[in-house]
CSV table of C-alpha atoms in Angstrom, one decimal:
chain,number,residue,atom,x,y,z
C,1,MET,CA,38.0,-80.8,-35.6
C,2,GLY,CA,38.3,-78.2,-32.9
C,3,LEU,CA,41.4,-76.6,-34.5
C,4,GLU,CA,39.7,-76.6,-37.9
C,5,ALA,CA,36.6,-75.0,-36.4
C,6,TRP,CA,38.7,-72.4,-34.8
C,7,LEU,CA,40.6,-71.7,-37.9
C,8,THR,CA,37.4,-71.5,-39.9
C,9,GLY,CA,36.2,-68.9,-37.4
C,10,VAL,CA,39.3,-66.9,-37.6
C,11,GLN,CA,39.1,-66.7,-41.4
C,12,GLU,CA,35.4,-65.7,-41.2
C,13,ARG,CA,36.2,-62.9,-38.7
C,14,GLN,CA,39.0,-61.9,-41.1
C,15,ARG,CA,36.8,-61.7,-43.9
C,16,THR,CA,34.2,-59.8,-42.0
C,17,ALA,CA,36.9,-57.3,-40.7
C,18,LEU,CA,38.4,-56.9,-44.3
C,19,ALA,CA,34.8,-56.2,-45.6
C,20,GLY,CA,34.3,-53.7,-43.0
C,21,LEU,CA,37.5,-52.0,-43.8
C,22,GLY,CA,36.5,-52.0,-47.5
C,23,THR,CA,33.1,-50.4,-46.7
C,24,PHE,CA,35.1,-47.9,-44.4
C,25,GLN,CA,37.5,-47.1,-47.3
C,26,GLN,CA,34.7,-46.6,-49.7
C,27,GLN,CA,32.9,-44.2,-47.3
C,28,VAL,CA,36.2,-42.3,-46.9
C,29,GLU,CA,36.8,-42.0,-50.6
C,30,ARG,CA,33.1,-41.0,-51.0
C,31,GLY,CA,33.4,-38.4,-48.4
C,32,LEU,CA,36.7,-37.1,-49.8
C,33,ARG,CA,35.1,-36.8,-53.2
C,34,GLN,CA,32.1,-34.9,-51.8
C,35,LEU,CA,34.5,-32.6,-49.8
C,36,HIS,CA,36.6,-31.9,-52.9
C,37,ALA,CA,33.5,-31.2,-54.9
C,38,SER,CA,32.2,-28.8,-52.2
C,39,LEU,CA,35.6,-27.1,-52.0
C,40,ASP,CA,35.6,-26.9,-55.8
C,41,GLU,CA,32.1,-25.4,-55.9
C,42,ALA,CA,33.0,-22.9,-53.2
C,43,GLN,CA,36.1,-21.9,-55.0
C,44,ARG,CA,34.2,-21.6,-58.3
C,45,ARG,CA,31.7,-19.1,-56.7
C,46,THR,CA,34.6,-17.1,-55.2
C,47,ASP,CA,36.3,-16.8,-58.6
C,48,GLU,CA,33.2,-15.8,-60.3
C,49,ARG,CA,32.4,-13.2,-57.7
C,50,GLU,CA,35.8,-11.8,-57.8
C,51,PRO,CA,35.2,-9.3,-60.6
C,52,GLY,CA,32.2,-7.9,-59.1
C,53,ARG,CA,33.8,-7.7,-55.7
C,54,ALA,CA,36.7,-5.9,-57.3
C,55,LEU,CA,34.4,-3.4,-58.9
C,56,ARG,CA,32.6,-2.7,-55.7
C,57,VAL,CA,35.8,-2.1,-53.8
C,58,LEU,CA,37.2,0.1,-56.5
C,59,GLU,CA,34.2,2.3,-56.6
C,60,SER,CA,34.4,2.8,-52.7
C,61,LEU,CA,38.1,4.0,-53.0
C,62,ASP,CA,39.9,7.2,-54.0
C,63,VAL,CA,41.7,5.2,-56.8
C,64,GLU,CA,43.9,8.2,-57.8
C,65,GLY,CA,45.0,8.7,-54.3
C,66,VAL,CA,45.9,5.0,-54.0
C,67,LEU,CA,48.0,5.2,-57.2
C,68,GLY,CA,49.6,8.3,-55.9
C,69,LYS,CA,50.7,6.4,-52.8
C,70,MET,CA,52.1,3.6,-55.0
C,71,ARG,CA,54.0,6.2,-57.2
C,72,VAL,CA,55.9,7.7,-54.3
C,73,GLY,CA,56.3,4.5,-52.4
C,74,ASN,CA,54.2,5.3,-49.4
C,75,PHE,CA,53.2,1.7,-49.0
C,76,SER,CA,52.9,1.8,-45.1
C,77,GLU,CA,50.0,4.4,-45.6
C,78,LEU,CA,47.9,2.0,-47.6
C,79,SER,CA,44.9,0.6,-45.8
C,80,ARG,CA,43.9,-3.0,-45.8
C,81,ARG,CA,41.2,-2.4,-48.5
C,82,GLU,CA,43.6,-0.4,-50.5
C,83,ARG,CA,46.2,-3.1,-50.4
C,84,ARG,CA,43.7,-5.7,-51.4
C,85,ALA,CA,42.8,-3.5,-54.5
C,86,ILE,CA,46.3,-2.9,-55.7
C,87,PRO,CA,46.5,-6.2,-57.7
C,88,TRP,CA,43.3,-5.2,-59.5
C,89,LEU,CA,45.1,-2.0,-60.6
C,90,TRP,CA,48.2,-3.6,-61.9
C,91,ARG,CA,47.7,-2.1,-65.5
C,92,ARG,CA,47.9,1.5,-64.0
C,93,VAL,CA,50.9,0.7,-61.9
C,94,GLU,CA,54.6,0.6,-62.9
C,95,PRO,CA,56.3,-2.7,-62.4
C,96,THR,CA,59.0,-1.1,-60.2
C,97,SER,CA,56.2,0.3,-57.9
C,98,MET,CA,54.6,-3.1,-57.8
C,99,GLU,CA,57.9,-4.7,-56.9
C,100,GLY,CA,58.2,-2.4,-53.9
C,101,PHE,CA,54.7,-3.1,-52.8
C,102,LEU,CA,55.2,-6.8,-52.9
C,103,ASN,CA,58.4,-6.6,-50.9
C,104,HIS,CA,56.3,-5.0,-48.2
C,105,PHE,CA,53.4,-7.2,-48.6
C,106,PRO,CA,54.3,-10.6,-50.1
C,107,GLU,CA,50.9,-12.0,-49.3
C,108,SER,CA,49.5,-10.0,-52.2
C,109,TRP,CA,51.5,-11.9,-54.7
C,110,PRO,CA,49.0,-14.8,-55.3
C,111,ARG,CA,46.2,-12.2,-55.9
C,112,LEU,CA,48.3,-10.4,-58.5
C,113,VAL,CA,49.1,-13.6,-60.4
C,114,ARG,CA,45.4,-14.6,-60.4
C,115,GLN,CA,44.4,-11.1,-61.6
C,116,ARG,CA,47.1,-11.1,-64.3
C,117,LEU,CA,45.7,-14.4,-65.6
C,118,ARG,CA,42.2,-13.0,-65.6
C,119,ASP,CA,43.3,-10.0,-67.5
C,120,TRP,CA,45.5,-11.8,-70.1
C,121,CYS,CA,44.7,-10.9,-73.6
C,122,LEU,CA,46.4,-11.1,-77.1
C,123,ALA,CA,46.5,-7.3,-77.3
C,124,ASP,CA,49.2,-7.1,-74.7
C,125,GLY,CA,51.5,-8.8,-77.1
C,126,ASP,CA,55.3,-8.7,-76.3
C,127,SER,CA,55.7,-5.1,-75.5
C,128,LYS,CA,58.5,-3.7,-73.5
C,129,ARG,CA,56.2,-3.0,-70.4
C,130,MET,CA,54.9,-6.6,-70.6
C,131,ARG,CA,58.4,-8.0,-70.7
C,132,GLU,CA,59.1,-5.9,-67.5
C,133,TRP,CA,56.1,-7.5,-65.9
C,134,SER,CA,57.5,-11.0,-66.9
C,135,GLN,CA,60.7,-10.2,-65.4
C,136,LEU,CA,59.0,-9.2,-62.2
C,137,THR,CA,56.9,-12.3,-62.2
C,138,SER,CA,59.9,-14.6,-62.7
C,139,ARG,CA,61.5,-13.3,-59.3
C,140,TYR,CA,58.4,-14.8,-57.4
C,141,SER,CA,58.0,-18.0,-59.2
C,142,THR,CA,59.2,-19.9,-56.0
C,143,ASP,CA,56.0,-18.8,-54.3
C,144,SER,CA,53.9,-21.0,-56.8
C,145,ARG,CA,52.8,-23.2,-53.8
C,146,LEU,CA,50.5,-20.3,-52.6
C,147,LEU,CA,48.6,-20.0,-55.9
C,148,ARG,CA,46.7,-23.1,-56.1
C,149,TRP,CA,49.0,-23.5,-59.2
C,150,HIS,CA,47.9,-26.6,-61.1
C,151,LEU,CA,49.1,-25.3,-64.5
C,152,PRO,CA,51.7,-27.5,-66.2
C,153,VAL,CA,54.1,-24.4,-66.8
C,154,SER,CA,55.9,-21.9,-64.8
C,155,ILE,CA,54.2,-18.7,-63.8
C,156,GLU,CA,56.3,-16.6,-66.2
C,157,MET,CA,55.6,-18.9,-69.2
C,158,ALA,CA,51.8,-19.0,-68.4
C,159,LEU,CA,51.6,-15.2,-68.4
C,160,SER,CA,53.8,-14.8,-71.6
C,161,PRO,CA,52.1,-14.2,-75.0
C,162,GLU,CA,52.6,-17.9,-75.7
C,163,GLY,CA,51.2,-19.0,-72.4
C,164,PRO,CA,47.8,-20.6,-73.6
C,165,LYS,CA,49.7,-22.5,-76.4
C,166,CYS,CA,52.3,-23.8,-74.0
C,167,VAL,CA,49.5,-24.9,-71.5
C,168,ALA,CA,47.6,-26.7,-74.2
C,169,ALA,CA,50.7,-28.3,-75.6
C,170,ARG,CA,51.6,-29.7,-72.2
C,171,TRP,CA,48.0,-31.2,-71.8
C,172,GLY,CA,47.8,-32.2,-75.5
C,173,ASP,CA,47.2,-35.9,-74.7
C,174,ARG,CA,44.2,-35.2,-72.5
C,175,PRO,CA,40.5,-34.8,-73.7
C,176,LEU,CA,39.1,-31.3,-73.5
C,177,ARG,CA,36.8,-32.2,-70.7
C,178,GLU,CA,39.7,-33.1,-68.5
C,179,ILE,CA,41.6,-29.9,-69.5
C,180,VAL,CA,38.7,-27.7,-68.5
C,181,ASP,CA,38.4,-29.5,-65.2
C,182,LEU,CA,42.2,-28.9,-64.6
C,183,MET,CA,42.0,-25.2,-65.4
C,184,GLY,CA,39.0,-24.9,-63.1
C,185,HIS,CA,41.1,-26.4,-60.2
C,186,ALA,CA,43.7,-23.5,-61.0
C,187,GLY,CA,41.0,-21.0,-60.8
C,188,LEU,CA,40.7,-20.5,-64.5
C,189,ARG,CA,36.9,-20.9,-64.9
C,190,PRO,CA,35.2,-20.6,-68.3
C,191,ALA,CA,34.3,-17.0,-67.7
C,192,VAL,CA,38.1,-16.2,-67.7
C,193,GLY,CA,39.4,-15.2,-71.0
C,194,TYR,CA,42.6,-17.1,-70.5
C,195,SER,CA,40.8,-20.6,-70.3
C,196,GLY,CA,39.1,-19.8,-73.7
C,197,HIS,CA,42.5,-19.2,-75.4
C,198,VAL,CA,43.7,-22.6,-74.0
C,199,VAL,CA,40.7,-24.4,-75.4
C,200,ALA,CA,41.3,-22.7,-78.9
C,201,GLU,CA,45.0,-23.7,-78.9
C,202,HIS,CA,43.8,-27.3,-77.9
C,203,LEU,CA,41.6,-27.4,-80.9
C,204,LEU,CA,44.2,-25.9,-83.2
C,205,GLN,CA,46.9,-28.4,-82.0
C,206,ARG,CA,44.6,-31.4,-82.6
C,207,CYS,CA,43.8,-29.9,-86.1
C,208,ALA,CA,47.6,-29.6,-86.8
C,209,ALA,CA,48.2,-33.2,-85.7
C,210,ARG,CA,45.4,-34.4,-88.0
C,211,GLN,CA,43.4,-35.7,-85.1
C,212,ASP,CA,39.6,-35.7,-85.0
C,213,ALA,CA,38.1,-33.0,-83.0
C,214,SER,CA,34.4,-34.1,-82.9
C,215,GLU,CA,34.5,-35.2,-79.3
C,216,SER,CA,35.9,-31.8,-78.2
C,217,LEU,CA,33.4,-30.0,-80.2
C,218,LEU,CA,30.4,-32.0,-78.8
C,219,TYR,CA,31.7,-31.2,-75.3
C,220,LEU,CA,31.6,-27.5,-76.3
C,221,LEU,CA,28.0,-28.0,-77.4
C,222,GLU,CA,26.7,-30.2,-74.6
C,223,ALA,CA,28.6,-29.3,-71.4
C,224,GLU,CA,27.7,-26.3,-69.3
C,225,ALA,CA,31.2,-25.1,-69.1
C,226,GLY,CA,31.7,-25.5,-72.9
C,227,ARG,CA,28.7,-23.3,-73.7
C,228,ALA,CA,30.5,-20.4,-72.2
C,229,TRP,CA,32.9,-20.1,-75.2
C,230,LEU,CA,30.2,-20.3,-77.9
C,231,PRO,CA,28.4,-17.3,-79.2
C,232,SER,CA,25.0,-18.2,-77.9
C,233,ALA,CA,23.4,-16.1,-75.2
C,234,SER,CA,22.6,-18.8,-72.6
C,235,ALA,CA,19.3,-18.6,-70.7
C,236,ASP,CA,21.0,-20.6,-67.8
C,237,ARG,CA,22.2,-18.0,-65.4
C,238,SER,CA,24.8,-20.6,-64.0
C,239,VAL,CA,26.7,-20.3,-67.4
C,240,ILE,CA,28.7,-17.1,-67.3
C,241,GLY,CA,29.9,-16.2,-70.9
C,242,ALA,CA,33.6,-15.9,-71.7
C,243,PRO,CA,34.9,-12.5,-72.9
C,244,LEU,CA,34.5,-11.8,-76.6
C,245,GLU,CA,38.2,-12.2,-77.4
C,246,ALA,CA,38.1,-15.7,-76.0
C,247,ARG,CA,34.9,-16.6,-77.8
C,248,VAL,CA,36.3,-15.4,-81.1
C,249,ALA,CA,39.4,-17.5,-80.5
C,250,VAL,CA,37.4,-20.6,-79.9
C,251,VAL,CA,35.0,-20.0,-82.8
C,252,ALA,CA,37.9,-19.4,-85.2
C,253,ALA,CA,39.5,-22.7,-84.0
C,254,ILE,CA,36.3,-24.5,-84.5
C,255,LEU,CA,36.0,-23.3,-88.1
C,256,GLU,CA,39.6,-24.2,-88.7
C,257,CYS,CA,38.8,-27.9,-87.5
C,258,ARG,CA,35.9,-27.8,-89.8
C,259,ALA,CA,37.7,-26.5,-92.8
C,260,GLN,CA,40.5,-29.1,-92.3
C,261,GLY,CA,38.0,-32.0,-92.2
C,262,ARG,CA,38.7,-32.9,-88.5
C,263,VAL,CA,34.9,-33.0,-87.6
C,264,HIS,CA,32.4,-35.8,-88.2
C,265,LYS,CA,29.4,-34.6,-90.3
C,266,ASP,CA,26.8,-35.0,-87.5
C,267,ALA,CA,29.0,-32.9,-85.1
C,268,GLN,CA,29.6,-30.4,-87.9
C,269,SER,CA,25.9,-29.8,-88.7
C,270,ARG,CA,25.3,-29.3,-84.9
C,271,VAL,CA,28.1,-26.8,-84.7
C,272,GLU,CA,27.0,-24.9,-87.7
C,273,GLU,CA,23.5,-24.7,-86.3
C,274,ARG,CA,24.7,-23.4,-82.9
C,275,LEU,CA,27.1,-20.7,-84.5
C,276,ILE,CA,24.2,-19.1,-86.5
C,277,ALA,CA,21.4,-19.6,-83.9
C,278,LYS,CA,19.0,-16.8,-83.4
C,279,ASP,CA,20.2,-16.2,-80.0
C,280,SER,CA,23.8,-15.9,-81.1
C,281,VAL,CA,25.5,-12.7,-79.6
C,282,PHE,CA,27.8,-12.8,-82.8
C,283,GLY,CA,24.8,-12.3,-85.2
C,284,ASP,CA,24.4,-13.8,-88.5
C,285,PRO,CA,27.6,-14.1,-90.6
C,286,ARG,CA,25.6,-13.8,-93.8
C,287,ILE,CA,24.5,-10.2,-93.3
C,288,SER,CA,26.0,-7.6,-95.6
C,289,ILE,CA,28.1,-5.9,-92.8
C,290,LEU,CA,29.8,-8.3,-90.4
C,291,THR,CA,29.5,-7.7,-86.7
C,292,GLU,CA,32.6,-7.0,-84.7
C,293,ALA,CA,32.8,-10.6,-83.6
C,294,TRP,CA,32.4,-12.2,-87.0
C,295,SER,CA,34.9,-9.7,-88.4
C,296,ALA,CA,37.5,-10.7,-85.6
C,297,VAL,CA,36.8,-14.3,-86.5
C,298,ARG,CA,37.5,-13.8,-90.2
C,299,GLY,CA,40.6,-11.8,-89.2
C,300,ARG,CA,42.0,-14.8,-87.4
C,301,SER,CA,41.0,-17.5,-89.9
C,302,LYS,CA,39.9,-15.9,-93.2
C,303,GLN,CA,39.9,-19.1,-95.4
C,304,ALA,CA,38.1,-21.2,-92.7
C,305,PHE,CA,35.4,-18.4,-92.2
C,306,GLU,CA,34.9,-18.0,-96.0
C,307,ALA,CA,34.5,-21.8,-96.4
C,308,PHE,CA,31.9,-21.9,-93.6
C,309,LEU,CA,30.1,-18.9,-95.1
C,310,SER,CA,30.1,-20.5,-98.6
C,311,ALA,CA,28.7,-23.8,-97.1
C,312,LEU,CA,25.8,-21.9,-95.5
C,313,ILE,CA,24.9,-20.1,-98.7
C,314,GLN,CA,25.2,-23.3,-100.6
C,315,GLN,CA,22.7,-24.9,-98.2
C,316,ASP,CA,20.4,-22.0,-98.6
C,317,LEU,CA,20.6,-22.2,-102.5
C,318,GLU,CA,19.8,-26.0,-102.4
C,319,PHE,CA,17.0,-25.6,-99.9
C,320,PHE,CA,15.1,-22.7,-101.6
C,321,PHE,CA,15.5,-23.8,-105.2
C,322,GLU,CA,15.2,-27.6,-104.7
C,323,LYS,CA,12.9,-28.0,-101.7
C,324,ALA,CA,10.7,-24.7,-101.6
C,325,MET,CA,10.6,-24.0,-105.4
C,326,HIS,CA,11.4,-27.3,-107.2
C,327,GLU,CA,13.5,-25.3,-109.7
C,328,ARG,CA,16.7,-27.2,-110.3
C,329,ASP,CA,17.7,-25.2,-113.3
C,330,ARG,CA,17.8,-22.0,-111.3
C,331,HIS,CA,19.7,-23.8,-108.5
C,332,VAL,CA,22.4,-25.1,-111.0
C,333,PHE,CA,22.6,-21.6,-112.5
C,334,TRP,CA,23.2,-19.7,-109.1
C,335,LEU,CA,25.7,-22.4,-107.9
C,336,ARG,CA,28.0,-21.1,-110.7
C,337,TYR,CA,28.1,-17.8,-108.7
C,338,LEU,CA,28.8,-19.4,-105.4
C,339,GLY,CA,32.4,-17.8,-105.1
C,340,SER,CA,30.7,-14.3,-105.8
C,341,ILE,CA,27.7,-14.5,-103.5
C,342,ARG,CA,28.3,-12.7,-100.1
C,343,SER,CA,25.0,-13.5,-98.4
C,344,THR,CA,21.5,-15.0,-98.9
C,345,THR,CA,18.0,-14.2,-97.4
C,346,CYS,CA,15.0,-16.6,-98.0
C,347,TRP,CA,11.5,-15.7,-97.5
C,348,LEU,CA,8.8,-18.4,-97.8
C,349,ALA,CA,5.2,-18.0,-98.7
C,350,PRO,CA,2.9,-19.0,-95.6
C,351,ASP,CA,1.6,-22.2,-97.2
C,352,ALA,CA,5.1,-23.3,-98.4
C,353,TYR,CA,6.6,-22.4,-94.9
C,354,ASP,CA,3.9,-24.4,-93.1
C,355,ALA,CA,4.1,-27.5,-95.3
C,356,LEU,CA,7.8,-27.7,-94.8
C,357,LEU,CA,7.5,-27.2,-91.0
C,358,ARG,CA,5.1,-30.2,-90.8
C,359,ASN,CA,7.7,-32.4,-92.5
C,360,VAL,CA,10.9,-30.7,-91.3
C,361,ARG,CA,12.1,-33.9,-89.8
C,362,ALA,CA,12.2,-35.6,-93.2
C,363,LEU,CA,14.8,-33.0,-94.3
C,364,SER,CA,18.5,-33.6,-94.0
C,365,SER,CA,20.3,-31.9,-91.0
C,366,GLU,CA,21.7,-29.3,-93.4
C,367,GLN,CA,18.2,-28.6,-95.0
C,368,GLN,CA,16.7,-28.4,-91.5
C,369,ALA,CA,19.3,-25.7,-90.6
C,370,ALA,CA,18.5,-23.8,-93.7
C,371,PHE,CA,14.7,-24.0,-93.0
C,372,ARG,CA,15.4,-22.5,-89.6
C,373,ARG,CA,17.2,-19.6,-91.2
C,374,ALA,CA,14.2,-18.9,-93.6
C,375,LYS,CA,11.8,-16.1,-92.8
C,376,ARG,CA,8.0,-16.4,-93.3
C,377,PHE,CA,5.9,-14.0,-95.4
C,378,SER,CA,2.4,-13.3,-93.8
C,379,ARG,CA,0.4,-13.1,-97.0
C,380,TYR,CA,0.1,-14.5,-100.6
C,381,ASP,CA,1.6,-17.5,-102.2
C,382,VAL,CA,4.9,-16.4,-103.7
C,383,SER,CA,8.3,-17.0,-101.9
C,384,ALA,CA,11.4,-14.9,-102.5
C,385,PHE,CA,15.2,-15.4,-102.4
C,386,CYS,CA,17.8,-12.6,-102.2
C,387,LEU,CA,21.3,-13.1,-103.3
C,388,ARG,CA,23.7,-10.4,-102.3
C,389,PHE,CA,26.9,-9.6,-104.3
C,390,ASP,CA,29.6,-6.9,-103.7
C,391,GLU,CA,27.6,-4.2,-105.2
C,392,TYR,CA,24.2,-5.6,-106.2
C,393,SER,CA,21.5,-7.8,-105.0
C,394,VAL,CA,19.3,-10.2,-107.1
C,395,VAL,CA,15.9,-11.2,-105.9
C,396,GLU,CA,14.3,-14.3,-107.3
C,397,PHE,CA,10.8,-15.3,-106.9
C,398,SER,CA,9.1,-18.8,-106.6
C,399,LYS,CA,6.7,-18.5,-109.6
C,400,THR,CA,7.7,-18.2,-113.2
C,401,GLY,CA,6.2,-15.0,-114.5
C,402,ASN,CA,7.6,-12.9,-111.7
C,403,ALA,CA,10.6,-10.9,-112.9
C,404,THR,CA,13.9,-11.3,-111.2
C,405,TYR,CA,14.7,-7.9,-109.6
C,406,VAL,CA,18.3,-6.5,-109.7
C,407,TYR,CA,19.0,-3.7,-107.1
C,408,ARG,CA,22.1,-1.9,-106.0
C,409,ASN,CA,22.8,-2.9,-102.4
C,410,ARG,CA,22.1,0.5,-101.0
C,411,ASP,CA,18.7,0.4,-102.7
C,412,ILE,CA,17.8,-3.1,-101.5
C,413,ASP,CA,18.7,-1.9,-98.2
C,414,LYS,CA,16.1,0.8,-98.5
C,415,VAL,CA,13.5,-1.8,-99.4
C,416,LEU,CA,14.3,-4.0,-96.5
C,417,ARG,CA,14.2,-1.1,-94.1
C,418,GLN,CA,10.5,-0.9,-94.8
C,419,GLU,CA,8.4,-1.1,-91.6
C,420,ASN,CA,7.1,-4.6,-92.7
C,421,VAL,CA,8.1,-7.0,-95.4
C,422,GLU,CA,4.9,-9.1,-95.5
C,423,CYS,CA,4.9,-10.6,-98.9
C,424,ALA,CA,6.8,-10.9,-102.2
C,425,ASP,CA,5.2,-7.6,-103.6
C,426,ASP,CA,7.0,-5.6,-100.9
C,427,LEU,CA,10.4,-6.7,-102.6
C,428,LYS,CA,9.2,-5.3,-106.0
C,429,VAL,CA,10.0,-1.7,-106.1
C,430,ARG,CA,10.4,-0.7,-109.8
C,431,SER,CA,11.5,2.7,-108.9
C,432,LEU,CA,14.5,1.5,-107.1
C,433,ALA,CA,15.3,-1.6,-109.3
C,434,GLU,CA,18.3,-1.4,-111.8
C,435,ALA,CA,16.9,-4.1,-114.0
C,436,ARG,CA,14.1,-6.7,-114.2
C,437,LEU,CA,14.9,-10.1,-115.9
C,438,TYR,CA,12.5,-12.7,-117.1
C,439,HIS,CA,12.8,-16.6,-117.1
C,440,GLN,CA,11.8,-17.0,-120.7
C,441,PRO,CA,13.4,-19.7,-123.0
C,442,GLY,CA,17.2,-19.4,-123.2
C,443,TRP,CA,17.1,-17.2,-120.1
C,444,GLU,CA,20.5,-18.3,-118.7
C,445,PRO,CA,22.8,-16.6,-121.3
C,446,ARG,CA,20.8,-13.3,-121.0
C,447,PHE,CA,21.1,-13.4,-117.1
C,448,GLU,CA,24.8,-14.1,-117.4
C,449,GLN,CA,25.3,-11.0,-119.7
C,450,GLU,CA,23.2,-8.7,-117.4
C,451,LEU,CA,25.2,-9.9,-114.3
C,452,LEU,CA,28.6,-9.7,-116.1
C,453,ALA,CA,27.7,-6.1,-117.1
C,454,ARG,CA,27.5,-5.4,-113.4
C,455,GLY,CA,30.8,-6.9,-112.6
C,456,ILE,CA,29.2,-10.2,-111.2
C,457,GLU,CA,31.2,-13.1,-112.4
C,458,LYS,CA,30.7,-16.8,-112.2
C,459,ALA,CA,32.8,-18.9,-109.8
C,460,SER,CA,35.1,-20.0,-112.6
C,461,ALA,CA,36.3,-16.5,-113.1
C,462,ALA,CA,35.8,-15.1,-109.6
C,463,LYS,CA,38.1,-15.9,-106.7
C,464,LYS,CA,36.6,-19.2,-105.3
C,465,ARG,CA,36.1,-19.7,-101.7
C,466,PRO,CA,37.6,-23.0,-100.2
C,467,PHE,CA,35.3,-25.7,-98.8
């Protein structure tokens, strides 16, 4: 019995010791995670402050004098602040001069690589000068241990025109959230344009592989880091927006996923709403003259952009004629011109707007989005809907008996530039109107002839937009 008691006591002490070790291990692991999070936060702040710090340093220096020293190779005459500024000036320095500078001050190499990643852009392309920079970069690839280099490709490859595509391909099996974290560990925060191009390539590669992209798009909508690549102007100061070129690349990739059917309907409606939100720095894609940002998106993915635009217009048509007016015949008529309509604008009478606002939750997500795009008249009981074509605009009104007004676009622009458009009557300017059409029995053929006379064709004859 004595031996058994002793063995039992030993086992009990072992269990206690192991439990203590387990608790100690958990505490160590928790401490390491906290330390890692603190270091990551400190590095994030450093990375975000770097551009501002660079600007302040350059403002305090004689930049031309520094560049002059670089050109003639007087590297020993560079002060410490000037040496620190050289990587920020790499675009104004010849690769041969930079090579000599790095031979004298190899500790500047990591800063140069980080700055080149921050400055990476599509416009650089594959020019002779950029190839020279790539050759210089390749000579120092053995120093990657100094760079916090967590990217899955070589420095030379990362800085090439195909860099973001290669990074995205190597991380292709990972979710977007994890990819963003990995880029952050490498110093590529969302505010750096390069990271946005990696995100865009990730979405395009999922689309090409016929994989669902809904989870990635929801991450962009919901995560603090993800919002940096969307066109909304965030009120959260902790979210620093990415450069325009990176946002354009991400938005174009989102539209490609949408056009290829790689997004669930609920995620798609949320994305569409975010892309045209009132705080969007891109503006509204349905306006007659596209903003620089939307023009760039259209240039990258024309068919996907036009499919997105057509879907918005179709939603607006259905909302106005079915929900606000209850005029199904007009809805069906104008749907035939969907391929020719360039943009739409909806104004609701005060009572109609307020009634829909009270019951907005009963509407579908698409119609809720269309309602949010509608404007509110301040007077009277007539709503209006403007359909803009290549050269003409047509204004429909909600009550039969109000003529449909046809304007040249330049003239409707004059009407809309009035100080205030408060009611439907403000959109009825007979002196500027090309024609007034009435919804009398058999109105559809007459409308078709009037529109055709002005070069406005139905979708069956016009070039259709894809959906």
